[in-house]
mmCIF file of C-alpha atoms in Angstrom:
data_model
loop_
_atom_site.group_PDB
_atom_site.id
_atom_site.type_symbol
_atom_site.label_atom_id
_atom_site.label_comp_id
_atom_site.label_asym_id
_atom_site.label_seq_id
_atom_site.Cartn_x
_atom_site.Cartn_y
_atom_site.Cartn_z
ATOM 1 C CA MET A 1 83.295 153.916 3.074
ATOM 2 C CA ASN A 2 84.410 157.551 3.153
ATOM 3 C CA THR A 3 86.024 156.982 6.539
ATOM 4 C CA LEU A 4 87.794 153.890 5.207
ATOM 5 C CA ALA A 5 88.989 155.786 2.140
ATOM 6 C CA ARG A 6 90.328 158.638 4.282
ATOM 7 C CA ARG A 7 92.203 156.203 6.466
ATOM 8 C CA ALA A 8 93.633 154.443 3.424
ATOM 9 C CA ARG A 9 94.782 157.770 1.952
ATOM 10 C CA ALA A 10 96.354 158.767 5.251
ATOM 11 C CA GLU A 11 98.133 155.423 5.514
ATOM 12 C CA TRP A 12 99.312 154.874 1.938
ATOM 13 C CA GLY A 13 98.823 158.243 0.219
ATOM 14 C CA PRO A 14 102.394 159.577 0.544
ATOM 15 C CA LEU A 15 103.864 156.207 -0.441
ATOM 16 C CA TYR A 16 101.485 155.852 -3.386
ATOM 17 C CA VAL A 17 102.309 159.308 -4.751
ATOM 18 C CA THR A 18 106.049 158.731 -4.344
ATOM 19 C CA VAL A 19 105.947 155.426 -6.239
ATOM 20 C CA ARG A 20 103.365 156.427 -8.851
ATOM 21 C CA GLU A 21 105.006 159.574 -10.217
ATOM 22 C CA PRO A 22 108.376 158.050 -11.204
ATOM 23 C CA LEU A 23 106.661 155.008 -12.735
ATOM 24 C CA LEU A 24 104.330 157.203 -14.810
ATOM 25 C CA GLY A 25 107.201 159.439 -15.905
ATOM 26 C CA ARG A 26 109.956 156.891 -16.514
ATOM 27 C CA GLY A 27 108.235 153.515 -16.478
ATOM 28 C CA TRP A 28 110.434 150.618 -15.465
ATOM 29 C CA ARG A 29 113.494 152.855 -15.864
ATOM 30 C CA ALA A 30 112.516 154.202 -12.432
ATOM 31 C CA VAL A 31 113.789 150.944 -10.939
ATOM 32 C CA PRO A 32 117.020 150.268 -12.885
ATOM 33 C CA VAL A 33 118.450 148.024 -10.174
ATOM 34 C CA THR A 34 115.358 146.008 -9.300
ATOM 35 C CA ILE A 35 114.470 144.748 -12.791
ATOM 36 C CA PRO A 36 117.890 143.293 -13.734
ATOM 37 C CA MET A 37 118.337 142.191 -10.137
ATOM 38 C CA SER A 38 115.028 140.321 -10.178
ATOM 39 C CA VAL A 39 115.870 138.636 -13.494
ATOM 40 C CA ALA A 40 119.261 137.643 -12.109
ATOM 41 C CA ALA A 41 117.581 136.446 -8.906
ATOM 42 C CA VAL A 42 115.160 134.241 -10.864
ATOM 43 C CA CYS A 43 117.969 132.726 -12.919
ATOM 44 C CA LEU A 44 120.305 132.282 -9.965
ATOM 45 C CA THR A 45 117.627 130.803 -7.713
ATOM 46 C CA ALA A 46 116.480 128.438 -10.446
ATOM 47 C CA ALA A 47 120.068 127.347 -11.081
ATOM 48 C CA LEU A 48 120.783 126.832 -7.392
ATOM 49 C CA HIS A 49 117.469 125.011 -6.987
ATOM 50 C CA PHE A 50 118.416 122.632 -9.804
ATOM 51 C CA VAL A 51 121.962 122.052 -8.542
ATOM 52 C CA HIS A 52 120.773 121.725 -4.950
ATOM 53 C CA ASN A 53 118.527 118.812 -5.890
ATOM 54 C CA GLN A 54 121.267 116.861 -7.629
ATOM 55 C CA SER A 55 123.279 114.260 -5.760
ATOM 56 C CA TRP A 56 126.483 115.958 -6.890
ATOM 57 C CA GLY A 57 125.321 119.524 -6.257
ATOM 58 C CA TYR A 58 123.815 119.549 -2.775
ATOM 59 C CA GLN A 59 127.103 119.910 -0.922
ATOM 60 C CA PHE A 60 128.377 122.499 -3.427
ATOM 61 C CA VAL A 61 125.391 124.787 -2.777
ATOM 62 C CA GLN A 62 125.810 124.311 0.954
ATOM 63 C CA ASP A 63 129.483 125.224 0.737
ATOM 64 C CA VAL A 64 129.055 128.403 -1.314
ATOM 65 C CA GLY A 65 125.728 129.794 -0.121
ATOM 66 C CA ALA A 66 124.363 128.199 3.035
ATOM 67 C CA VAL A 67 125.016 130.183 6.222
ATOM 68 C CA ARG A 68 124.766 128.565 9.643
ATOM 69 C CA ALA A 69 125.725 129.811 13.079
ATOM 70 C CA GLU A 70 128.202 126.949 13.426
ATOM 71 C CA ASP A 71 130.234 128.253 10.471
ATOM 72 C CA PRO A 72 133.365 130.372 11.045
ATOM 73 C CA LEU A 73 132.393 134.041 10.969
ATOM 74 C CA TRP A 74 134.384 135.338 7.996
ATOM 75 C CA PRO A 75 133.441 132.542 5.564
ATOM 76 C CA ALA A 76 129.813 133.020 6.688
ATOM 77 C CA LEU A 77 129.977 136.750 5.925
ATOM 78 C CA LEU A 78 131.383 135.999 2.471
ATOM 79 C CA ARG A 79 128.505 133.606 1.819
ATOM 80 C CA THR A 80 125.805 135.980 3.078
ATOM 81 C CA PRO A 81 125.077 137.773 -0.258
ATOM 82 C CA LEU A 82 124.666 134.472 -2.103
ATOM 83 C CA SER A 83 122.631 133.018 0.766
ATOM 84 C CA LEU A 84 119.746 135.273 -0.344
ATOM 85 C CA PHE A 85 119.218 132.926 -3.284
ATOM 86 C CA VAL A 86 119.789 129.522 -1.717
ATOM 87 C CA PRO A 87 116.439 127.701 -1.885
ATOM 88 C CA ALA A 88 114.714 126.836 1.368
ATOM 89 C CA LEU A 89 113.316 123.321 1.053
ATOM 90 C CA ASP A 90 110.226 124.065 3.183
ATOM 91 C CA LEU A 91 109.277 127.384 1.519
ATOM 92 C CA PRO A 92 108.000 128.241 -2.007
ATOM 93 C CA VAL A 93 110.768 129.742 -4.123
ATOM 94 C CA TRP A 94 108.591 131.838 -6.433
ATOM 95 C CA GLY A 95 106.641 133.423 -3.606
ATOM 96 C CA ALA A 96 109.883 134.665 -2.106
ATOM 97 C CA LEU A 97 110.988 136.057 -5.475
ATOM 98 C CA ALA A 98 107.689 137.935 -5.865
ATOM 99 C CA GLN A 99 108.230 139.528 -2.455
ATOM 100 C CA VAL A 100 111.775 140.532 -3.400
ATOM 101 C CA LEU A 101 110.617 142.092 -6.678
ATOM 102 C CA LEU A 102 107.773 144.072 -5.064
ATOM 103 C CA LEU A 103 109.565 145.281 -1.929
ATOM 104 C CA PHE A 104 112.893 146.024 -3.598
ATOM 105 C CA GLY A 105 111.134 147.916 -6.390
ATOM 106 C CA ILE A 106 109.139 150.107 -3.991
ATOM 107 C CA ALA A 107 112.167 150.667 -1.774
ATOM 108 C CA GLU A 108 114.415 151.631 -4.679
ATOM 109 C CA ILE A 109 112.005 154.337 -5.816
ATOM 110 C CA CYS A 110 111.456 155.642 -2.289
ATOM 111 C CA LEU A 111 114.932 155.368 -0.807
ATOM 112 C CA GLY A 112 117.379 155.116 -3.677
ATOM 113 C CA ARG A 113 119.250 152.080 -4.909
ATOM 114 C CA TRP A 114 122.250 152.162 -2.585
ATOM 115 C CA ARG A 115 120.228 152.796 0.560
ATOM 116 C CA THR A 116 117.899 149.952 -0.433
ATOM 117 C CA LEU A 117 120.775 147.523 -0.886
ATOM 118 C CA ALA A 118 122.449 148.701 2.326
ATOM 119 C CA LEU A 119 119.241 148.272 4.340
ATOM 120 C CA ALA A 120 118.589 144.836 2.861
ATOM 121 C CA TYR A 121 122.094 143.653 3.697
ATOM 122 C CA THR A 122 121.926 145.177 7.192
ATOM 123 C CA ALA A 123 118.679 143.348 7.939
ATOM 124 C CA THR A 124 120.074 140.058 6.648
ATOM 125 C CA LEU A 125 123.308 140.504 8.551
ATOM 126 C CA ALA A 126 121.430 141.326 11.767
ATOM 127 C CA GLY A 127 119.598 138.009 11.581
ATOM 128 C CA THR A 128 122.794 136.111 10.814
ATOM 129 C CA LEU A 129 124.710 137.649 13.717
ATOM 130 C CA TYR A 130 121.788 137.274 16.119
ATOM 131 C CA ALA A 131 121.834 133.504 15.581
ATOM 132 C CA ARG A 132 125.428 133.398 16.812
ATOM 133 C CA VAL A 133 124.715 135.599 19.825
ATOM 134 C CA GLY A 134 121.560 133.665 20.689
ATOM 135 C CA ILE A 135 123.354 130.326 20.678
ATOM 136 C CA TRP A 136 126.142 131.808 22.786
ATOM 137 C CA LEU A 137 123.535 133.007 25.330
ATOM 138 C CA GLY A 138 121.970 129.553 25.456
ATOM 139 C CA PRO A 139 118.372 128.326 25.734
ATOM 140 C CA ASP A 140 117.957 129.473 29.351
ATOM 141 C CA HIS A 141 118.362 133.148 28.399
ATOM 142 C CA PRO A 142 115.230 135.053 27.245
ATOM 143 C CA LEU A 143 117.021 135.976 24.011
ATOM 144 C CA GLY A 144 118.946 132.738 23.732
ATOM 145 C CA LEU A 145 118.681 129.856 21.286
ATOM 146 C CA PRO A 146 119.177 126.110 21.640
ATOM 147 C CA GLY A 147 122.474 124.697 20.438
ATOM 148 C CA SER A 148 120.676 122.712 17.722
ATOM 149 C CA ASP A 149 119.933 125.979 15.868
ATOM 150 C CA ALA A 150 123.623 126.224 15.027
ATOM 151 C CA HIS A 151 122.989 123.635 12.295
ATOM 152 C CA VAL A 152 119.972 125.451 10.775
ATOM 153 C CA VAL A 153 120.431 127.407 7.525
ATOM 154 C CA ASP A 154 119.652 131.149 7.749
ATOM 155 C CA THR A 155 116.429 132.670 6.439
ATOM 156 C CA GLY A 156 117.525 133.768 2.952
ATOM 157 C CA PRO A 157 115.808 136.866 1.473
ATOM 158 C CA SER A 158 112.924 137.088 3.955
ATOM 159 C CA ALA A 159 114.831 139.092 6.595
ATOM 160 C CA ALA A 160 115.747 141.698 3.954
ATOM 161 C CA VAL A 161 112.144 141.894 2.718
ATOM 162 C CA VAL A 162 110.767 142.332 6.242
ATOM 163 C CA GLY A 163 113.359 144.975 7.100
ATOM 164 C CA LEU A 164 112.643 147.010 3.956
ATOM 165 C CA ALA A 165 108.889 146.825 4.547
ATOM 166 C CA VAL A 166 109.253 148.220 8.061
ATOM 167 C CA PHE A 167 111.654 151.008 7.062
ATOM 168 C CA VAL A 168 109.617 152.162 4.051
ATOM 169 C CA GLY A 169 106.428 152.043 6.127
ATOM 170 C CA TRP A 170 108.007 154.233 8.800
ATOM 171 C CA ARG A 171 109.664 156.566 6.288
ATOM 172 C CA TYR A 172 106.386 157.315 4.497
ATOM 173 C CA GLY A 173 104.013 157.378 7.439
ATOM 174 C CA ALA A 174 102.421 153.961 6.847
ATOM 175 C CA TYR A 175 102.713 153.191 10.542
ATOM 176 C CA VAL A 176 99.793 150.764 10.660
ATOM 177 C CA THR A 177 101.332 148.729 7.833
ATOM 178 C CA ALA A 178 104.759 148.715 9.455
ATOM 179 C CA GLY A 179 103.168 147.769 12.772
ATOM 180 C CA ALA A 180 101.240 144.955 11.077
ATOM 181 C CA VAL A 181 104.457 143.533 9.639
ATOM 182 C CA ILE A 182 106.077 143.636 13.081
ATOM 183 C CA ALA A 183 103.016 142.066 14.706
ATOM 184 C CA ALA A 184 102.974 139.284 12.103
ATOM 185 C CA MET A 185 106.600 138.452 12.878
ATOM 186 C CA VAL A 186 105.870 138.399 16.628
ATOM 187 C CA VAL A 187 102.923 136.057 16.025
ATOM 188 C CA GLU A 188 105.151 133.862 13.868
ATOM 189 C CA VAL A 189 107.583 133.427 16.754
ATOM 190 C CA ALA A 190 104.766 132.864 19.262
ATOM 191 C CA VAL A 191 103.007 130.239 17.125
ATOM 192 C CA LYS A 192 106.025 128.547 15.563
ATOM 193 C CA GLU A 193 109.122 129.305 17.575
ATOM 194 C CA ASN A 194 111.953 128.769 15.140
ATOM 195 C CA LEU A 195 115.228 130.354 14.124
ATOM 196 C CA ALA A 196 113.792 132.080 11.051
ATOM 197 C CA GLY A 197 111.148 133.930 13.065
ATOM 198 C CA LYS A 198 113.661 135.154 15.609
ATOM 199 C CA GLU A 199 116.028 136.266 12.847
ATOM 200 C CA HIS A 200 113.153 138.275 11.382
ATOM 201 C CA LEU A 201 112.700 140.027 14.734
ATOM 202 C CA ALA A 202 116.439 140.734 14.899
ATOM 203 C CA ALA A 203 116.273 142.253 11.412
ATOM 204 C CA ILE A 204 113.308 144.416 12.454
ATOM 205 C CA LEU A 205 115.134 145.584 15.573
ATOM 206 C CA ALA A 206 118.170 146.615 13.519
ATOM 207 C CA VAL A 207 115.931 148.536 11.098
ATOM 208 C CA LEU A 208 114.092 150.269 13.952
ATOM 209 C CA VAL A 209 117.453 151.430 15.302
ATOM 210 C CA LEU A 210 118.228 152.884 11.867
ATOM 211 C CA CYS A 211 114.814 154.564 11.856
ATOM 212 C CA GLY A 212 115.631 156.233 15.163
ATOM 213 C CA VAL A 213 119.081 157.323 13.986
ATOM 214 C CA SER A 214 117.757 158.800 10.719
ATOM 215 C CA ALA A 215 114.664 160.439 12.252
ATOM 216 C CA PRO A 216 116.259 163.868 12.953
ATOM 217 C CA ARG A 217 117.716 164.106 9.455
ATOM 218 C CA HIS A 218 114.413 162.971 7.960
ATOM 219 C CA ARG A 219 112.615 165.716 9.902
ATOM 220 C CA ARG A 220 115.075 168.386 8.726
ATOM 221 C CA SER A 221 114.724 167.185 5.136
ATOM 222 C CA ARG A 222 110.941 167.610 5.255
ATOM 223 C CA GLU A 223 111.295 171.064 6.761
ATOM 224 C CA ARG A 224 113.736 172.133 4.027
ATOM 225 C CA ALA A 225 111.405 170.793 1.334
ATOM 226 C CA GLY A 226 108.747 173.194 2.640
ATOM 227 C CA SER A 227 106.070 171.749 0.404
ATOM 228 C CA GLY A 228 103.508 171.551 3.174
ATOM 229 C CA SER A 229 102.523 168.048 2.063
ATOM 230 C CA GLY A 230 104.694 166.154 4.505
ATOM 231 C CA LEU A 231 106.066 164.042 1.667
ATOM 232 C CA PRO A 232 109.758 163.195 1.842
ATOM 233 C CA PRO A 233 111.775 164.114 -1.240
ATOM 234 C CA ILE A 234 112.230 161.351 -3.802
ATOM 235 C CA ARG A 235 115.763 159.966 -3.869
ATOM 236 C CA SER A 236 117.251 158.666 -7.076
#
């Protein structure tokens, strides 16, 4: 048990301390973006879910928030932010919202609000653009996709959640956790090869590139902090 506890502290200790201190000091004010954002997400998703299931509302939701690779690029980019809240008919809505609340809250405390939003959008956009590139490459290419995937709606919030989990895990030394998330996405593609799984991998790849780009600055920041704990400074 002591060995397990030491491993848990090594894996999640820095992340736990970083999240715990602002929450103890400021409570929910430590996540000023996540709380109103989650309330808005619940209301917006519920509204879109209701409209989407009406005979008069299905096409409206598709037109304003559904993103497919067959769509013209610029209208698709304009729809991408709203696409995070378009309900997926084969996935539970409230489970996705719980993931958004948890991951966005942790990321906002650890990374800051604007970096969190930028990373989430980058991960989502990477999946969206990969679908277009994959279809252009064709099913015979190792990274290609079948033409039928052009009609499939993008993943919604899951690519953003996966991307944030990997970046925060890397940023705070939870490498086993980040690796487990990556491995789970690889298994998803291996077991159920679909567009969503491959978009998740594209989002992870984009985030790993950002990890590599920010690594030198992250190292310098820890050296300047000089605390000896190895903890990155908290960003507001």
